[in-house]
CSV table of C-alpha atoms in Angstrom, one decimal:
chain,number,residue,atom,x,y,z
A,3,MET,CA,-16.6,-5.1,-16.9
A,4,PHE,CA,-17.6,-5.9,-20.7
A,5,ILE,CA,-17.6,-9.7,-20.1
A,6,GLN,CA,-19.3,-9.5,-17.0
A,7,ALA,CA,-22.1,-7.2,-18.4
A,8,VAL,CA,-22.8,-9.6,-21.1
A,9,GLU,CA,-22.9,-12.8,-18.9
A,10,PHE,CA,-25.4,-10.9,-16.5
A,11,VAL,CA,-27.8,-10.2,-19.8
A,12,ARG,CA,-27.4,-14.1,-20.7
A,13,ASN,CA,-28.2,-15.2,-17.2
A,14,TYR,CA,-31.5,-13.6,-17.6
A,15,LYS,CA,-32.2,-15.3,-20.7
A,16,LYS,CA,-31.6,-12.5,-22.9
A,17,ASN,CA,-29.5,-12.0,-26.1
A,18,GLY,CA,-26.0,-10.9,-25.0
A,19,HIS,CA,-25.5,-9.1,-28.2
A,20,SER,CA,-28.6,-6.6,-27.1
A,21,ILE,CA,-25.7,-5.0,-25.3
A,22,ASN,CA,-23.5,-2.6,-27.5
A,23,ILE,CA,-20.1,-2.0,-26.2
A,24,TYR,CA,-17.7,0.9,-26.7
A,25,GLY,CA,-14.5,1.5,-25.3
A,26,GLN,CA,-11.2,3.6,-25.3
A,27,GLU,CA,-7.6,2.9,-23.7
A,28,LYS,CA,-4.6,5.1,-23.9
A,29,ALA,CA,-1.9,2.2,-23.1
A,30,THR,CA,-1.3,0.4,-26.5
A,31,SER,CA,-0.7,-3.2,-24.7
A,32,VAL,CA,-4.0,-2.7,-22.7
A,33,TRP,CA,-5.8,-1.8,-25.5
A,34,ARG,CA,-4.3,-5.1,-27.8
A,35,VAL,CA,-5.4,-7.3,-24.8
A,36,GLY,CA,-8.9,-5.8,-24.5
A,37,LYS,CA,-9.4,-6.4,-28.2
A,38,THR,CA,-8.0,-9.8,-28.2
A,39,ASN,CA,-10.0,-10.7,-24.9
A,40,THR,CA,-13.6,-9.8,-26.2
A,41,LEU,CA,-12.8,-11.3,-29.7
A,42,LEU,CA,-11.9,-14.7,-28.1
A,43,ARG,CA,-15.0,-14.7,-26.3
A,44,GLY,CA,-17.3,-13.7,-29.3
A,45,LEU,CA,-17.9,-9.9,-28.1
A,46,GLU,CA,-19.0,-7.3,-30.7
A,47,CYS,CA,-17.1,-4.4,-29.0
A,48,ASP,CA,-15.8,-1.0,-30.6
A,49,LEU,CA,-12.7,-0.2,-28.8
A,50,GLY,CA,-11.7,2.3,-31.4
A,51,ASP,CA,-9.3,1.8,-34.4
A,52,LYS,CA,-6.4,2.9,-32.3
A,53,PRO,CA,-5.2,3.4,-28.7
A,54,GLU,CA,-5.8,7.0,-27.9
A,55,ASP,CA,-6.3,9.2,-24.7
A,56,THR,CA,-9.9,10.5,-24.5
A,57,PHE,CA,-8.7,13.8,-23.4
A,58,LYS,CA,-6.9,14.3,-26.6
A,59,GLU,CA,-9.3,12.5,-29.3
A,60,ASP,CA,-12.7,11.1,-28.3
A,61,LEU,CA,-13.4,8.2,-30.5
A,62,HIS,CA,-16.8,8.0,-29.8
A,63,LYS,CA,-18.1,11.6,-30.0
A,64,LYS,CA,-21.4,10.6,-31.3
A,65,LEU,CA,-22.1,7.7,-28.9
A,66,ASP,CA,-25.2,9.6,-27.0
A,67,GLY,CA,-27.0,9.8,-30.3
A,68,GLN,CA,-27.2,6.1,-30.6
A,69,LEU,CA,-29.6,5.8,-27.6
A,70,ASN,CA,-33.4,5.6,-28.0
A,71,LYS,CA,-35.4,7.6,-25.5
A,72,ASN,CA,-35.8,4.6,-23.1
A,73,GLY,CA,-31.9,3.6,-23.8
A,74,VAL,CA,-29.5,3.6,-20.9
A,75,ALA,CA,-25.7,3.9,-21.1
A,76,ALA,CA,-23.4,2.8,-18.4
A,77,VAL,CA,-20.2,4.8,-18.1
A,78,ILE,CA,-17.2,3.2,-16.4
A,79,LEU,CA,-15.1,5.6,-14.5
A,80,ALA,CA,-11.5,4.7,-12.9
A,81,ASN,CA,-11.2,5.0,-9.1
A,82,ASN,CA,-9.4,8.4,-9.2
A,83,SER,CA,-11.6,10.2,-11.6
A,84,VAL,CA,-14.4,10.3,-9.1
A,85,SER,CA,-12.5,12.5,-7.0
A,86,ALA,CA,-9.7,13.8,-8.7
A,87,ALA,CA,-9.3,17.4,-9.9
A,88,LYS,CA,-8.7,19.6,-12.8
A,89,LYS,CA,-10.1,17.7,-16.2
A,90,GLU,CA,-11.8,15.0,-14.0
A,91,GLU,CA,-13.6,17.2,-11.9
A,92,GLU,CA,-14.8,19.3,-15.2
A,93,ILE,CA,-16.0,15.9,-16.5
A,94,ARG,CA,-18.0,15.1,-13.4
A,95,LYS,CA,-19.6,18.6,-13.5
A,96,ASN,CA,-20.7,18.5,-16.7
A,97,ILE,CA,-22.1,14.8,-16.4
A,98,LEU,CA,-24.3,16.1,-13.4
A,99,GLU,CA,-25.2,19.4,-14.5
A,100,ASP,CA,-26.2,18.1,-17.9
A,101,ASN,CA,-28.5,15.7,-15.8
A,102,LEU,CA,-27.0,12.6,-17.4
A,103,VAL,CA,-26.9,10.3,-14.3
A,104,ASP,CA,-29.6,7.9,-14.4
A,105,ALA,CA,-29.7,7.8,-10.6
A,106,GLY,CA,-30.8,11.4,-10.4
A,107,ARG,CA,-32.1,12.5,-14.1
A,108,GLU,CA,-35.9,12.7,-12.9
A,109,ARG,CA,-35.0,13.7,-9.4
A,110,LYS,CA,-33.4,16.8,-7.4
A,111,ASP,CA,-31.2,14.2,-5.8
A,112,ILE,CA,-28.7,11.6,-6.7
A,113,PHE,CA,-28.4,8.1,-5.5
A,114,PHE,CA,-25.3,6.7,-4.0
A,115,ALA,CA,-24.4,3.2,-3.0
A,116,ASP,CA,-21.1,2.4,-1.2
A,117,CYS,CA,-20.3,-1.4,-1.5
A,118,SER,CA,-16.8,-1.2,-0.2
A,119,ASP,CA,-17.9,-3.4,2.9
A,120,PHE,CA,-19.5,-6.2,0.9
A,121,VAL,CA,-17.6,-9.4,1.2
A,122,GLY,CA,-18.2,-10.7,-2.3
A,123,GLU,CA,-16.2,-13.6,-3.5
A,124,ILE,CA,-12.3,-13.2,-4.4
A,125,GLN,CA,-11.0,-14.4,-7.7
A,126,GLY,CA,-7.5,-14.3,-8.1
A,127,ARG,CA,-5.1,-11.7,-6.1
A,128,LYS,CA,-7.0,-8.6,-7.0
A,129,VAL,CA,-10.7,-9.3,-8.2
A,130,ARG,CA,-13.5,-9.3,-6.1
A,131,ILE,CA,-16.9,-10.5,-7.4
A,132,LEU,CA,-20.1,-9.3,-5.5
A,133,LYS,CA,-22.4,-12.1,-4.7
A,134,THR,CA,-25.9,-12.4,-6.2
A,135,GLU,CA,-27.5,-11.4,-2.8
A,136,GLU,CA,-25.3,-8.4,-2.8
A,137,ILE,CA,-26.2,-7.3,-6.2
A,138,ASN,CA,-30.0,-7.9,-5.4
A,139,SER,CA,-29.6,-5.7,-2.5
A,140,ILE,CA,-28.2,-2.7,-4.3
A,141,THR,CA,-30.9,-3.2,-6.9
A,142,LYS,CA,-33.6,-3.3,-4.4
A,143,GLU,CA,-32.3,0.1,-2.9
A,144,TYR,CA,-32.1,1.7,-6.2
A,145,ARG,CA,-35.6,0.8,-7.1
A,146,LYS,CA,-36.9,2.0,-3.9
A,147,TRP,CA,-35.3,5.2,-4.3
A,148,PHE,CA,-36.3,5.7,-7.8
A,149,GLY,CA,-40.0,5.2,-6.8
A,150,ASN,CA,-39.8,7.1,-3.4
A,151,LYS,CA,-39.1,10.8,-3.0
A,152,ASN,CA,-39.0,10.1,1.0
A,153,TYR,CA,-36.9,7.4,0.5
A,154,LEU,CA,-34.7,6.5,3.7
A,155,PRO,CA,-31.0,5.6,3.1
A,156,THR,CA,-29.7,2.5,4.7
A,157,ASP,CA,-26.5,1.9,6.0
A,158,PHE,CA,-24.5,1.7,2.5
A,159,THR,CA,-26.8,3.9,0.6
A,160,ALA,CA,-27.5,7.6,0.5
A,161,LYS,CA,-29.0,10.4,-1.5
A,162,ALA,CA,-27.6,13.9,-2.1
A,163,ALA,CA,-28.8,17.2,-3.8
A,164,LEU,CA,-26.7,18.6,-6.9
A,165,GLU,CA,-26.2,21.6,-4.6
A,166,GLU,CA,-24.6,19.6,-1.7
A,167,ILE,CA,-22.5,17.7,-4.6
A,168,LYS,CA,-21.1,21.2,-5.9
A,169,LYS,CA,-20.1,22.3,-2.4
A,170,ARG,CA,-18.0,19.2,-2.4
A,171,ASP,CA,-16.2,19.9,-5.8
A,172,TYR,CA,-18.5,17.2,-7.8
A,173,LEU,CA,-17.0,14.5,-5.8
A,174,LEU,CA,-18.6,11.0,-6.5
A,175,LEU,CA,-17.1,9.2,-3.7
A,176,PRO,CA,-20.1,7.2,-2.6
A,177,GLY,CA,-18.5,7.1,1.1
A,178,ILE,CA,-18.7,10.7,1.6
A,179,TYR,CA,-22.6,10.6,1.3
A,180,THR,CA,-23.3,7.2,3.0
A,181,TYR,CA,-21.3,8.0,6.2
A,182,GLN,CA,-23.6,8.3,9.1
A,183,GLU,CA,-22.7,9.7,12.4
A,184,GLU,CA,-23.0,7.1,15.2
A,185,LYS,CA,-26.2,7.3,16.9
A,186,PRO,CA,-26.3,8.0,20.6
A,187,ARG,CA,-26.4,4.9,22.9
A,188,ASP,CA,-28.5,3.7,25.5
A,189,PRO,CA,-26.9,4.3,28.9
A,190,GLN,CA,-28.1,1.0,30.3
A,191,GLU,CA,-26.6,-0.9,27.4
A,192,ILE,CA,-23.3,1.0,27.8
A,193,LYS,CA,-23.4,0.2,31.7
A,194,LYS,CA,-23.9,-3.4,30.7
A,195,GLU,CA,-21.0,-3.5,28.3
A,196,ILE,CA,-18.8,-1.9,31.0
A,197,GLN,CA,-19.7,-4.4,33.3
A,198,LYS,CA,-19.0,-7.4,31.1
A,199,LEU,CA,-15.6,-5.9,30.1
A,200,SER,CA,-14.8,-5.4,33.8
A,201,SER,CA,-15.5,-9.0,34.6
A,202,GLU,CA,-13.3,-10.1,31.7
A,203,ILE,CA,-10.5,-7.8,32.9
A,204,LEU,CA,-10.6,-9.2,36.3
A,205,GLU,CA,-10.8,-12.7,35.3
A,206,THR,CA,-7.6,-12.0,33.1
A,207,PHE,CA,-5.6,-10.3,36.2
A,208,HIS,CA,-6.5,-13.5,38.3
A,209,LYS,CA,-5.4,-15.8,35.6
A,210,LEU,CA,-2.3,-13.7,35.3
A,211,GLU,CA,-1.7,-13.8,39.2
A,212,LEU,CA,-2.0,-17.5,39.0
A,213,GLU,CA,0.6,-17.9,36.5
A,214,ARG,CA,3.0,-15.4,38.0
A,215,LYS,CA,2.9,-17.6,41.4
A,216,GLU,CA,3.4,-20.6,39.3
A,217,ILE,CA,6.5,-19.5,37.5
A,218,GLU,CA,7.8,-18.1,40.8
A,219,GLU,CA,7.3,-21.6,42.5
A,220,LEU,CA,9.1,-23.0,39.6
A,221,LEU,CA,12.1,-20.8,39.7
A,222,THR,CA,12.7,-21.3,43.6
A,223,LYS,CA,12.2,-25.2,43.0
A,224,LEU,CA,15.2,-24.7,40.2
A,225,LYS,CA,17.4,-22.6,42.5
A,226,GLN,CA,17.0,-25.1,45.3
A,227,ASP,CA,17.8,-27.9,43.0
A,228,GLY,CA,21.0,-25.9,41.9
A,229,GLU,CA,20.0,-25.9,38.2
A,230,ILE,CA,19.9,-22.0,38.3
A,231,ASP,CA,21.9,-19.4,40.2
């Protein structure tokens, strides 16, 4: 994620070193791999001077004080942290109630984007990279939402008031909020679809009947020739 962020900035002809990268990892092996990977790519990262559990010891307690008034910090959460209970729920609660979510800071609603249906490009066995046009569509919708209090969500975006999120135990799973009930369909459209399916089914039955007759004729001939009893 760090590497992708720097590449994104560089692609827009800006200085990749204008991004300050901080991280923390509990597992020693993962922490060492992260340190090595960023060093090899020439990235200046503060991943702490040791592997440590964030819940036990926060190595970046004063991080928020390093932002200027226009600064933005990206907080990357593990998948289960947006829905897990206990400590994770408390973290989500504090982030939301302290008004720290950029996609909601100056509004009474939070912007959600569910990109799980985006195709992207598969790299390796587990990595899916979003295509440029997919990233642009997310950015476009975010900007539309940010500048319009009457924003109408699309099929992959949503807006939810803090009160609604509270009722859902501060869950931050986008799919919960972007889900839309299926709209009533036109009866004429349904009728046409049924007629089409009926025709296809009848045609299939006809083909099966022809195949059945061919098989019966073949079996009869084989019996007459004494090849089967």
